[in-house]
Coordinates of N, CA and C in Angstrom, one line a residue:
X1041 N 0.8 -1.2 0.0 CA 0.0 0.0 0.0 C 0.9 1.2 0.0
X1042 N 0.2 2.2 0.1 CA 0.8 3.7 -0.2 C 1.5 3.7 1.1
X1043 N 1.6 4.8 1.6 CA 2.1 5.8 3.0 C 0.7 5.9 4.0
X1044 N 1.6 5.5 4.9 CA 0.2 5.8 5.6 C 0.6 7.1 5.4
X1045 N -0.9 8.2 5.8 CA -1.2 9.2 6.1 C -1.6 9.7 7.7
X1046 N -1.2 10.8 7.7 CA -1.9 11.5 9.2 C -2.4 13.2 9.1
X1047 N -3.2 13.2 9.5 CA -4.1 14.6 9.6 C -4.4 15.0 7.9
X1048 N -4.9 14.1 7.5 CA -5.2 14.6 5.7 C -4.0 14.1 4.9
X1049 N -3.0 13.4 5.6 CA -2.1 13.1 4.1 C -0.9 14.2 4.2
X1050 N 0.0 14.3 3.0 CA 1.2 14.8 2.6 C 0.4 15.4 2.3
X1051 N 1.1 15.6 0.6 CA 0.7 16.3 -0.7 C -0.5 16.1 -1.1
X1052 N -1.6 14.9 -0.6 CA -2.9 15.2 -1.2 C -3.8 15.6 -0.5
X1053 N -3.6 15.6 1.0 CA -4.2 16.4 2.5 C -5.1 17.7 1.8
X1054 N -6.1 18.5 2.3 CA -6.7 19.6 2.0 C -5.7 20.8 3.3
X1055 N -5.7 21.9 2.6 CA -5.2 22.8 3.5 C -6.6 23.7 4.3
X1056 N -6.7 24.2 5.3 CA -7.5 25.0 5.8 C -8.9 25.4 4.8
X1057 N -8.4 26.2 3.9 CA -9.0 26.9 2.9 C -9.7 25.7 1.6
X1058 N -9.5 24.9 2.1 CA -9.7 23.5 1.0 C -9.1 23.1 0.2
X1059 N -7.9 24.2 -0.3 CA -6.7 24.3 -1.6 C -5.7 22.8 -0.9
X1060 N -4.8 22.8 -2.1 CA -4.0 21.8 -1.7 C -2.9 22.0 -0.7
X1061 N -1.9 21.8 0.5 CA -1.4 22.1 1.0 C -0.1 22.8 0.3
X1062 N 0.5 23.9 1.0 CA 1.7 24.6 0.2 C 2.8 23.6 0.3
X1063 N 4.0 23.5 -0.4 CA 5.2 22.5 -0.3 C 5.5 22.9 0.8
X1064 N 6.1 23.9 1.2 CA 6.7 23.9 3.0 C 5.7 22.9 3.6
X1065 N 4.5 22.9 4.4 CA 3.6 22.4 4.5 C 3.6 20.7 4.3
X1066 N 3.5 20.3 3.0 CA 4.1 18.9 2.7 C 5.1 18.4 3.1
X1067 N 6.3 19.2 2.9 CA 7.6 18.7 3.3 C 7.9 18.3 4.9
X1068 N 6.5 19.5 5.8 CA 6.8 19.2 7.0 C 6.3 18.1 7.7
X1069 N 5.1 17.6 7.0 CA 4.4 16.9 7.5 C 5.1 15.1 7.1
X1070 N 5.6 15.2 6.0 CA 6.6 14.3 5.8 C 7.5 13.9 6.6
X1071 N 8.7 14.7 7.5 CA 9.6 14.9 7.9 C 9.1 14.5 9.9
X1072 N 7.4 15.4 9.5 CA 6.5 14.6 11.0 C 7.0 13.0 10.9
X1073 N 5.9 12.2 9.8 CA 6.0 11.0 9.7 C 7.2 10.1 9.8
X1074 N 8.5 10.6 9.3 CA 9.7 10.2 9.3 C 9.9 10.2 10.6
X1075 N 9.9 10.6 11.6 CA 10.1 10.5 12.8 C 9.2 9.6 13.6
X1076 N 8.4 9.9 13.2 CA 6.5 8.6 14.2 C 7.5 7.3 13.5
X1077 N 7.4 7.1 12.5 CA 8.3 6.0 11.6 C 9.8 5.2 12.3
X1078 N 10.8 6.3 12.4 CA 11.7 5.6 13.4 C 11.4 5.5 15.1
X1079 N 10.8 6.5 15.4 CA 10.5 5.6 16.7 C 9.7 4.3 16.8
X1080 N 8.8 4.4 15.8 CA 7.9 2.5 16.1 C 9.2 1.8 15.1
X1081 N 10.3 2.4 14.8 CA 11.1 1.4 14.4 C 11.9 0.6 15.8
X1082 N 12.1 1.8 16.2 CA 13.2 1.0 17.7 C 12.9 0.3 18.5
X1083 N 10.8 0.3 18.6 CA 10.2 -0.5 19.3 C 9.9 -1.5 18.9
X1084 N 9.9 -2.3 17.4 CA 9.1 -2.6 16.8 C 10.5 -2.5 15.5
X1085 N 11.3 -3.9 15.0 CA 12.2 -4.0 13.6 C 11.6 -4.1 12.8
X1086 N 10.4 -4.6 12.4 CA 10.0 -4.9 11.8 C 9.2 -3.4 10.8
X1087 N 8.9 -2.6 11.9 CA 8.4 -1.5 10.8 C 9.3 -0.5 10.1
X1088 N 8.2 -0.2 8.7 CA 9.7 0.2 8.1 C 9.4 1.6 7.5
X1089 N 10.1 2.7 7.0 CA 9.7 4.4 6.9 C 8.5 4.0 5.9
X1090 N 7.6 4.1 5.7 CA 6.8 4.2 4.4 C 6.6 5.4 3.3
X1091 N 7.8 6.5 4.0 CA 7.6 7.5 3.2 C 8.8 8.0 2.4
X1092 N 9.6 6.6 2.4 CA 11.1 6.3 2.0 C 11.0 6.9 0.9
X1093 N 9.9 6.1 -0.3 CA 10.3 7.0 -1.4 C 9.0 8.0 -1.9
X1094 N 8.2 9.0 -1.2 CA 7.3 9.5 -1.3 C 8.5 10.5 -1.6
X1095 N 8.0 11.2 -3.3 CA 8.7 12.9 -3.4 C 8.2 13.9 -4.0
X1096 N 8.4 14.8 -3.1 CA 7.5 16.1 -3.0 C 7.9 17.1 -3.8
X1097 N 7.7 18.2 -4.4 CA 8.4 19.3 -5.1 C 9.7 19.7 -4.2
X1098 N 10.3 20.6 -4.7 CA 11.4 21.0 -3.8 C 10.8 22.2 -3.3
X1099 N 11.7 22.4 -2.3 CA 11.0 23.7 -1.4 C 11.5 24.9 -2.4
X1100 N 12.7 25.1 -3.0 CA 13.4 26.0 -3.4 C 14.0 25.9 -5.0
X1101 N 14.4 27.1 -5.4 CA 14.2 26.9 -6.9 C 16.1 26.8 -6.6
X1102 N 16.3 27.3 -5.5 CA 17.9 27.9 -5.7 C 18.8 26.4 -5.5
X1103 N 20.2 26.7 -6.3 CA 20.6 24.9 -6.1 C 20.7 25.1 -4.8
X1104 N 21.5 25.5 -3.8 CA 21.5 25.1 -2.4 C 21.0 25.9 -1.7
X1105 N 20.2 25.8 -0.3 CA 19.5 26.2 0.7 C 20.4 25.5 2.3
X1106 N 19.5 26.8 3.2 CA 20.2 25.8 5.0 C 18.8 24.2 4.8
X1107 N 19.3 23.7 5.7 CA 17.8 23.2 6.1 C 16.8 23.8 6.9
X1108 N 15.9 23.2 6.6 CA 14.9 23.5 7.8 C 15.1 23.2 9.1
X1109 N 14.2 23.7 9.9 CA 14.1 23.5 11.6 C 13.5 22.1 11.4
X1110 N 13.1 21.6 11.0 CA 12.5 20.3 11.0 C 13.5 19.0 10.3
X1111 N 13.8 19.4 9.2 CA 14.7 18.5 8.5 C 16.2 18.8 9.2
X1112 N 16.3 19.6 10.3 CA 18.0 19.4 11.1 C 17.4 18.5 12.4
X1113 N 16.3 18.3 12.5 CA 15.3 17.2 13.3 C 15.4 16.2 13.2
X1114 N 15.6 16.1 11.9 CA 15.8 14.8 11.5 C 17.0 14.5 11.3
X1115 N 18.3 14.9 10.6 CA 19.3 14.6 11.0 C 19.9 14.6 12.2
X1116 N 19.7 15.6 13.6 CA 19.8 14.9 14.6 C 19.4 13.7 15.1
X1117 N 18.1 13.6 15.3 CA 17.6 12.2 15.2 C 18.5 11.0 14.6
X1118 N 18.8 10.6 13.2 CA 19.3 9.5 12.6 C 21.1 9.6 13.3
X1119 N 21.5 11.0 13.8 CA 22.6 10.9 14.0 C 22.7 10.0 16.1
X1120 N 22.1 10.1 16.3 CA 21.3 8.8 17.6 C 21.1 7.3 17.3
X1121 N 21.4 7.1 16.7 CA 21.5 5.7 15.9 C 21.3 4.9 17.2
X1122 N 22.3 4.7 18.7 CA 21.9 4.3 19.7 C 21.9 5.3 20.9
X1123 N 21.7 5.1 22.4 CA 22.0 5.6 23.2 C 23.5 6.0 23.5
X1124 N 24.2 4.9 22.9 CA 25.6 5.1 23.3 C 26.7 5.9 22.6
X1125 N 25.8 5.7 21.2 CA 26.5 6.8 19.8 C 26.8 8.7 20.5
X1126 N 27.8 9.1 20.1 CA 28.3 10.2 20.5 C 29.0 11.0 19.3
X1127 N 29.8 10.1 18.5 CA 30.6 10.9 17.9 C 29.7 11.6 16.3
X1128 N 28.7 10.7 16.1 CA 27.6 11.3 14.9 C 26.9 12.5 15.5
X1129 N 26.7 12.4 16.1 CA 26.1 13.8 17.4 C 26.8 15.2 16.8
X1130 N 28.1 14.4 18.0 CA 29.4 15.6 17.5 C 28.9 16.4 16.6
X1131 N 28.9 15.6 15.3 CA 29.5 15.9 13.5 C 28.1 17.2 13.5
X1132 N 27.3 16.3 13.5 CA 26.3 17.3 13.7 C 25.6 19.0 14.7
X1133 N 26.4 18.2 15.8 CA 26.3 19.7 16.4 C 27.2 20.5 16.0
X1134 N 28.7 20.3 15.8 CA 29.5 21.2 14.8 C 29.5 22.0 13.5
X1135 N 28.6 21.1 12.8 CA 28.0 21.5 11.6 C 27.1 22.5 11.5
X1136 N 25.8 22.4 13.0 CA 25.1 23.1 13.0 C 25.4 24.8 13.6
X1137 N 26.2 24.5 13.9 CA 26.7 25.4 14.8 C 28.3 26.5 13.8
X1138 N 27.6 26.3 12.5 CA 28.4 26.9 11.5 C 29.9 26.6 10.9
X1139 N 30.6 25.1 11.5 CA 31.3 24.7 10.9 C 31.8 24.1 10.0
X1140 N 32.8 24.1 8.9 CA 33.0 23.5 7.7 C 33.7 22.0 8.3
X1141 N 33.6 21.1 6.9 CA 33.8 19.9 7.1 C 35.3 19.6 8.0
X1142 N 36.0 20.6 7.0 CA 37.8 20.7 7.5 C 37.8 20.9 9.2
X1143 N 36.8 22.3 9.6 CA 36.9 22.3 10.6 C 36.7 21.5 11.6
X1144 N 35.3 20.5 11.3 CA 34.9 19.6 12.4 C 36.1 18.5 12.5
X1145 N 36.5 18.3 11.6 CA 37.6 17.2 11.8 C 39.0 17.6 12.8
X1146 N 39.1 19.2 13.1 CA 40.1 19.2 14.0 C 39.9 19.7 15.2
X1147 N 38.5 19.7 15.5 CA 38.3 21.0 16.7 C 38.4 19.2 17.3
X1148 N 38.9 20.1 18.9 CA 39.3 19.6 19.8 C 38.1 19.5 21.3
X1149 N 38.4 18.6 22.6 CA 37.6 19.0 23.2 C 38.4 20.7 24.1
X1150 N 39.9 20.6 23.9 CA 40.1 22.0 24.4 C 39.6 23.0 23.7
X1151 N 38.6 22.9 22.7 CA 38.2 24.4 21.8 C 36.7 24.2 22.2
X1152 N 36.0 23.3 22.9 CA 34.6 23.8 23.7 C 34.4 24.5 24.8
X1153 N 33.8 25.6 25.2 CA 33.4 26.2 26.6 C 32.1 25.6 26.7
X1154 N 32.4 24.3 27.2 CA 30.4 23.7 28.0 C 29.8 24.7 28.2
X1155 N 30.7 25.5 29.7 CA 30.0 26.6 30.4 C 29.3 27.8 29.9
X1156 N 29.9 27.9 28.8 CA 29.1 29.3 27.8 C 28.5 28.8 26.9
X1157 N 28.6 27.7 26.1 CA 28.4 27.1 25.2 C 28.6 27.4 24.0
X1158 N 30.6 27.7 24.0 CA 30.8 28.3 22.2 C 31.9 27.2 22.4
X1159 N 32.1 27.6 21.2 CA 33.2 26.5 20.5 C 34.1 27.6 19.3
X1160 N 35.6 27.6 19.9 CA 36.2 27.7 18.7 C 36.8 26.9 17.5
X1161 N 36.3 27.7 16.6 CA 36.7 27.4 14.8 C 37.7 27.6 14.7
X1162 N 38.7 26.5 14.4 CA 40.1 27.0 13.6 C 40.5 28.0 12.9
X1163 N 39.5 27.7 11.7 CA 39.4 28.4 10.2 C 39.7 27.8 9.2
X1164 N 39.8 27.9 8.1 CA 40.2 27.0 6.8 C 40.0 27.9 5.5
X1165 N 40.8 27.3 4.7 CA 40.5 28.2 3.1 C 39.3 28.2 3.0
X1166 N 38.1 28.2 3.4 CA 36.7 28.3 3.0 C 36.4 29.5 4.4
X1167 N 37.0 29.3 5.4 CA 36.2 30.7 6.6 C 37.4 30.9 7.4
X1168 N 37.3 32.2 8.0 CA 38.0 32.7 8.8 C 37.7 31.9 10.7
X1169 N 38.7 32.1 11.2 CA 38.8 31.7 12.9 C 37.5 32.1 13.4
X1170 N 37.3 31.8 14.2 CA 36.4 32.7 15.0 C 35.9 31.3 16.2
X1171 N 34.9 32.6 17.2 CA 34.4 31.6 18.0 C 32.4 31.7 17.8
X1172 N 31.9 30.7 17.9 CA 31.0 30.5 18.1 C 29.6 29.8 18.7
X1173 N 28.5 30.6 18.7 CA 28.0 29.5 19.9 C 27.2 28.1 19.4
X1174 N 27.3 27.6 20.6 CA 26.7 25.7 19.6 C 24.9 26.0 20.4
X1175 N 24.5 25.5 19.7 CA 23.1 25.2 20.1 C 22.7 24.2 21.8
X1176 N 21.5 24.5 22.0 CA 21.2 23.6 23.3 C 21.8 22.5 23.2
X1177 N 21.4 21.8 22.1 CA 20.9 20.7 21.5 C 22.6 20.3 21.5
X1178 N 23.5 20.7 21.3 CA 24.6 20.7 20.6 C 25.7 20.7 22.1
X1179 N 25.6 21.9 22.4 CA 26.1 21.6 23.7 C 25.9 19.9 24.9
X1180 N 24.5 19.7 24.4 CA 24.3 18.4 24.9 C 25.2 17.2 24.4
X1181 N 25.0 17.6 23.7 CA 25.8 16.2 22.6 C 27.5 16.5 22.7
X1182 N 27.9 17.4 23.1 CA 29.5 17.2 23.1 C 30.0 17.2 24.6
X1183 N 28.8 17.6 25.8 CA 28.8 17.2 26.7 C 29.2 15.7 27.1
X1184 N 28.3 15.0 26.5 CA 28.4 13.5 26.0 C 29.3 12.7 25.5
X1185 N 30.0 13.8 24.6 CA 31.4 13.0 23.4 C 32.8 13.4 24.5
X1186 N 32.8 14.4 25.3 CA 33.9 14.8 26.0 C 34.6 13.7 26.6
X1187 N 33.7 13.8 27.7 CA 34.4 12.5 28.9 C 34.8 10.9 27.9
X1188 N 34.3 10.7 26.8 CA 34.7 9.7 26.4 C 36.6 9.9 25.8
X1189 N 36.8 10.8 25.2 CA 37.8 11.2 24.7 C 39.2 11.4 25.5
X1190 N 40.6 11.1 25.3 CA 41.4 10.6 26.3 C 42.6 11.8 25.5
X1191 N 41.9 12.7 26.7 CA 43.2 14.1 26.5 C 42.0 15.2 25.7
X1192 N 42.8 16.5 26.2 CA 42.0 17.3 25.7 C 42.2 17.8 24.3
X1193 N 43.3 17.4 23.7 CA 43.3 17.4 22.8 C 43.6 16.7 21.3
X1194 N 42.7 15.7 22.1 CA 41.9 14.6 20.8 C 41.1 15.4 20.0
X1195 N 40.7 15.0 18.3 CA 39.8 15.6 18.1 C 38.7 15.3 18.6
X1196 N 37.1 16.2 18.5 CA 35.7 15.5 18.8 C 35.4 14.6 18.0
X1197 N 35.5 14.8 16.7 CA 34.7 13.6 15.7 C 35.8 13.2 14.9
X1198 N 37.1 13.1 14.9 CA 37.8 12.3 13.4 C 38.7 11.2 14.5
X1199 N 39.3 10.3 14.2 CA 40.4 9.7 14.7 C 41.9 9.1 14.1
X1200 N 41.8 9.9 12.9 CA 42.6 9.9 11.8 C 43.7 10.7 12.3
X1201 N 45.1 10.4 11.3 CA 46.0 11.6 12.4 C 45.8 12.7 11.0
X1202 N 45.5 12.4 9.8 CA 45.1 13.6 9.0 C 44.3 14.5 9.0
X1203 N 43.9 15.3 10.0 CA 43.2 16.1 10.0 C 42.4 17.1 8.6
X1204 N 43.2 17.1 7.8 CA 43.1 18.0 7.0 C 42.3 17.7 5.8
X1205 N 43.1 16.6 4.8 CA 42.6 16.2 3.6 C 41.1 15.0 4.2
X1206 N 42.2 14.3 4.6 CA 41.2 12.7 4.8 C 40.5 13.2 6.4
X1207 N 40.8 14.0 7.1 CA 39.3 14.6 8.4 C 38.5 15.0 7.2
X1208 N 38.6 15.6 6.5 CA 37.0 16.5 6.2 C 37.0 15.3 4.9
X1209 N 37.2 14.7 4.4 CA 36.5 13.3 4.0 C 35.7 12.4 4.4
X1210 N 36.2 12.4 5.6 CA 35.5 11.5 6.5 C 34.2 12.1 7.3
X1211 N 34.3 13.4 7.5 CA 33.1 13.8 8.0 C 32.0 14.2 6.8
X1212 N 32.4 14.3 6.2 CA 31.7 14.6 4.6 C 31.1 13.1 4.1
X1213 N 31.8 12.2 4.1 CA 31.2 11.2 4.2 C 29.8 10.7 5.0
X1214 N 30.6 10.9 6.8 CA 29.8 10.9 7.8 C 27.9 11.7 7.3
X1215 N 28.3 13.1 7.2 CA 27.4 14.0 6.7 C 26.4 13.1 5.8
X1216 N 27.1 12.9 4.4 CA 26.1 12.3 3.7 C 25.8 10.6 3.9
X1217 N 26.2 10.2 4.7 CA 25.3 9.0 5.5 C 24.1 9.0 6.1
X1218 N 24.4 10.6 7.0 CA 23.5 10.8 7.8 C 22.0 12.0 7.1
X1219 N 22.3 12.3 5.9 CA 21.2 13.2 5.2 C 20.7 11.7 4.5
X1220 N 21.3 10.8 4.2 CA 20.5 9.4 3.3 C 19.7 8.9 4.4
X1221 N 20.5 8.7 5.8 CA 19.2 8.1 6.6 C 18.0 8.7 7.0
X1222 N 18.0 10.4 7.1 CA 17.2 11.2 7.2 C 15.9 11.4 6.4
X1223 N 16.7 10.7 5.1 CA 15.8 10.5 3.6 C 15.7 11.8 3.0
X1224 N 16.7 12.7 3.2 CA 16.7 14.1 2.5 C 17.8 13.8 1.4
X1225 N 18.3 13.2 0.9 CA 19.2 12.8 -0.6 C 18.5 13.1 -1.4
X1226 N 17.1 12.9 -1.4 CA 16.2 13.3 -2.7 C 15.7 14.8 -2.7
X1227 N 16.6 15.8 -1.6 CA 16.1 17.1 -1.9 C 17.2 17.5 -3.2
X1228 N 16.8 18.5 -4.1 CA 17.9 18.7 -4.9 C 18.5 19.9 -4.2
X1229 N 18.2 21.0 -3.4 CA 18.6 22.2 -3.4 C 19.4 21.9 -1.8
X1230 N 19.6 20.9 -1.3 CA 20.3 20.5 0.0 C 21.5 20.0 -0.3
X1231 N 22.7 20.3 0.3 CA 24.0 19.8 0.0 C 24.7 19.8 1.5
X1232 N 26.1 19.1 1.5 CA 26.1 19.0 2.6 C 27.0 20.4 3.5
X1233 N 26.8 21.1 2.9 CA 26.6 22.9 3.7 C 25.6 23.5 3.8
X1234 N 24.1 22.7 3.8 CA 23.2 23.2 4.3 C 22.6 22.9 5.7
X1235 N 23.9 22.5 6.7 CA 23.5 22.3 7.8 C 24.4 23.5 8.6
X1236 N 25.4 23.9 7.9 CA 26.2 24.8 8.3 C 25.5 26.2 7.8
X1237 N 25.0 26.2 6.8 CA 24.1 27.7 6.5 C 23.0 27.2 7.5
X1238 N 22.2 26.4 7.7 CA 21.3 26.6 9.0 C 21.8 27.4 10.1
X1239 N 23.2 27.5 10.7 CA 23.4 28.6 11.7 C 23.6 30.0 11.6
X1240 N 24.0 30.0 10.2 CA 23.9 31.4 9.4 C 22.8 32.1 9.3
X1241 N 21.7 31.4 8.5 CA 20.4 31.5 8.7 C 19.9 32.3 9.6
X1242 N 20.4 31.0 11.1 CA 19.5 31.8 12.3 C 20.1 33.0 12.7
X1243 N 21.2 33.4 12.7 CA 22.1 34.3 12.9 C 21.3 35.5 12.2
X1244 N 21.1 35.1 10.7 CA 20.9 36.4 10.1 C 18.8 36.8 10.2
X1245 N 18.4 36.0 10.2 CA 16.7 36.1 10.6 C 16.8 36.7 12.0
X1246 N 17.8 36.7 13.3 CA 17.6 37.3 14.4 C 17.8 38.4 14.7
X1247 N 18.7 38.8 13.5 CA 19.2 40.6 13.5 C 18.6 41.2 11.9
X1248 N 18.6 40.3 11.2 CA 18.5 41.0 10.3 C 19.4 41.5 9.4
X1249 N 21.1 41.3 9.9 CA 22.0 41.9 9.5 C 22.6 40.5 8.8
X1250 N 23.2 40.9 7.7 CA 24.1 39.7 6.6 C 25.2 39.3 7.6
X1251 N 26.1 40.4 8.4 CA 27.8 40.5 8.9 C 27.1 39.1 9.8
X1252 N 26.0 39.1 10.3 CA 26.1 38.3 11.7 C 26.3 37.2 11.2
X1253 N 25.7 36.6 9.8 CA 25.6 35.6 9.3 C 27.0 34.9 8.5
X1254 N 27.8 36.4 8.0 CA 29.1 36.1 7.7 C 30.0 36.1 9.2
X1255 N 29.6 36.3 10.2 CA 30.4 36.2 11.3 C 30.7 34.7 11.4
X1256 N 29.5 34.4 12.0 CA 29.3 33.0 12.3 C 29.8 31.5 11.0
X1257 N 29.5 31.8 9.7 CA 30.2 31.3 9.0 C 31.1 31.6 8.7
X1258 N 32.0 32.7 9.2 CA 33.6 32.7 8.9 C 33.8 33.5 7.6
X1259 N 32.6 33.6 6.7 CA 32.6 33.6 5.1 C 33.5 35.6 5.2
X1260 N 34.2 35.6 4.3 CA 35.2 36.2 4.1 C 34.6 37.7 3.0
X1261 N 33.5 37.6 2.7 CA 32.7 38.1 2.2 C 31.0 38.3 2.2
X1262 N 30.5 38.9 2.4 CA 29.0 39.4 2.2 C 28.2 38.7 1.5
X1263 N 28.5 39.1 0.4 CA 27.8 38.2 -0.9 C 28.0 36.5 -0.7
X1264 N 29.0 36.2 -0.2 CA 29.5 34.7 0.0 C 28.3 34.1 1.1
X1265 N 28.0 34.7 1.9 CA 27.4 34.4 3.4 C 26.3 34.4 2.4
X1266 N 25.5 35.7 1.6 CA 24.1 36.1 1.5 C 24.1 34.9 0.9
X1267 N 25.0 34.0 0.1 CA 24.5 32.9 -0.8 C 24.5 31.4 -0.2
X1268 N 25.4 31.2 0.8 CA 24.8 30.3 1.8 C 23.9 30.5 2.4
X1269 N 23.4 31.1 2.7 CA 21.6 31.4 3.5 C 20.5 31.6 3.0
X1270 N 21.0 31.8 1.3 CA 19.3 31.6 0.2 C 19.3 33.1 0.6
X1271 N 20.1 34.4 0.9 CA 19.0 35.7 1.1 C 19.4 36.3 -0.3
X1272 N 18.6 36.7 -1.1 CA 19.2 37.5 -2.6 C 18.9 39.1 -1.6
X1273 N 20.0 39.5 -1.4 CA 19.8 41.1 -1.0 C 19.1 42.5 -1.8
X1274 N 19.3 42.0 -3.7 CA 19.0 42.5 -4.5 C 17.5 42.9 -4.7
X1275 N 17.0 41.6 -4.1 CA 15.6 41.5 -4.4 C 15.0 41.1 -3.1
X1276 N 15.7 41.7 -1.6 CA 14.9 42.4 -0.5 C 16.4 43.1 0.1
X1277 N 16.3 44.2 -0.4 CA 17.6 44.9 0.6 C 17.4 45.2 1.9

C-alpha cells in the first residue's frame, strides 16, 4: 500500500482553505512522519519508513539552501543511531553550529566552553577563525562525546592523524550518511553545507543583518554568506 497518512495526508491532504497544502507544509508533514516511523522502528524491527520513497516538489528553486528546523530534526535524530552513539552527534552539532567539514575534523575538546556554550573554529581556506555559539541541542551532545575522549586534545569527531585532507573526508562522508538516513538525498537544493548555512540563517533572521551571518560562517565576504543562506539582498535589501 501507499504511506500511511496522518491529519489529511502529505501532498494530497486539504489545507484549511480546501486548496492543496503549500510544499513547505508537505515537506513538514513528511519529515513529522519520518520520525513517528523511526521511533515504532526502535520499538518494533519490523516497521519500516513508508515514506522512504514518497517525493514532494522542492522547497526552493535555488541549487543550495540551509535546512529547515524540521529537516535538522531529522538529521539529529538519525545521528542517535543508539544511546551510546556520540561521535555522529558531535559531526552534527559542529556543523550546526556553523562549521566547515575541515573544521569539524580538527576541533578539539580544548576548543569547547560547555559553560558558555561556544566552541572555537580553527578556520580553513573556505572561513575565517572565530568563536562560536553551539546550540542547546549541541552543547548536549558534546557534553556527551567529552568525557569519552582521552586528553584534551583529541579531536571530537575524526580519529585519523590527517586532519586536514582525509578529516574532512570523512566527515563529509559521515554527513552524507547521515542526510540518506534522514531520507533528505532526494532534496535537490540541499547539499552537505546546508547544515552549516542553518546557523547562518539563524544568525541572520535574528538581527537582520548579513555581517552576523558572515560572522558566524567565517565567510570572508558578504555576498558569500548572503548565498549560503538563500537571502538574494537585491531582491529584499
Amino acid at each position: 500500500g501507499g504511506p500511511v497518512l496522518l491529519g489529511g495526508g502529505l501532498g494530497g491532504g486539504r489545507g484549511g482553505g480546501g486548496g492543496r497544502p503549500v510544499v513547505a507544509t508537505q515537506h513538514h508533514r513528511r519529515s513529522v512522519l519520518r520520525v513517528f516511523f523511526r521511533v515504532l522502528h526502535t520499538l518494533d524491527a519490523s516497521v519500516v519508513d513508508r515514506t522512504w520513497a514518497l517525493e514532494l516538489p522542492s522547497r526552493s528553486v535555488d541549487a543550495s539552501r540551509p535546512v529547515t528546523d524540521d529537516e535538522l530534526d531529522l538529521v539529529r535524530a538519525v545521528s542517535l543511531s543508539t544511546l551510546a552513539e556520540t561521535r555522529q552527534p558531535s559531526i552534527v552539532a559542529l556543523a550546526e553550529a556553523g562549521a566547515v567539514t575541515t573544521e569539524i575534523a580538527a576541533v578539539t575538546a580544548a576548543d569547547v566552553d560547555l559553560d558558555t556554550g561556544v566552541v572555537g573554529l580553527p578556520g580553513c581556506h573556505q572561513a575565517r577563525a572565530r568563536r562560536v555559539p553551539l546550540t542547546e541541542w549541541g552543547v548536549a551532545q558534546l557534553a556527551r562525546r567529552i568525557p569519552q575522549l582521552d586528553g584534551a586534545d583529541r579531536p571530537l569527531a575524526y580519529t585519523g592523524a590527517d586532519r586536514r585532507h582525509a578529516g574532512q573526508a570523512s566527515i563529509s562522508t559521515n554527513l552524507r550518511r547521515l542526510f540518506t538516513r534522514a531520507g533528505l538525498t532526494g532534496e535537490p537544493d540541499l547539499g552537505l553545507g546546508s547544515v552549516r548555512a542553518w546557523a547562518g540563517r539563524k544568525a541572520f533572521d535574528a538581527s537582520g543583518r548579513v555581517e552576523d551571518a558572515a560572522r558566524v560562517l567565517g565567510c570572508r565576504s558578504l555576498d558569500a554568506a548572503a548565498r549560503l543562506i538563500g537571502w538574494d539582498w537585491q531582491a529584499d535589501p
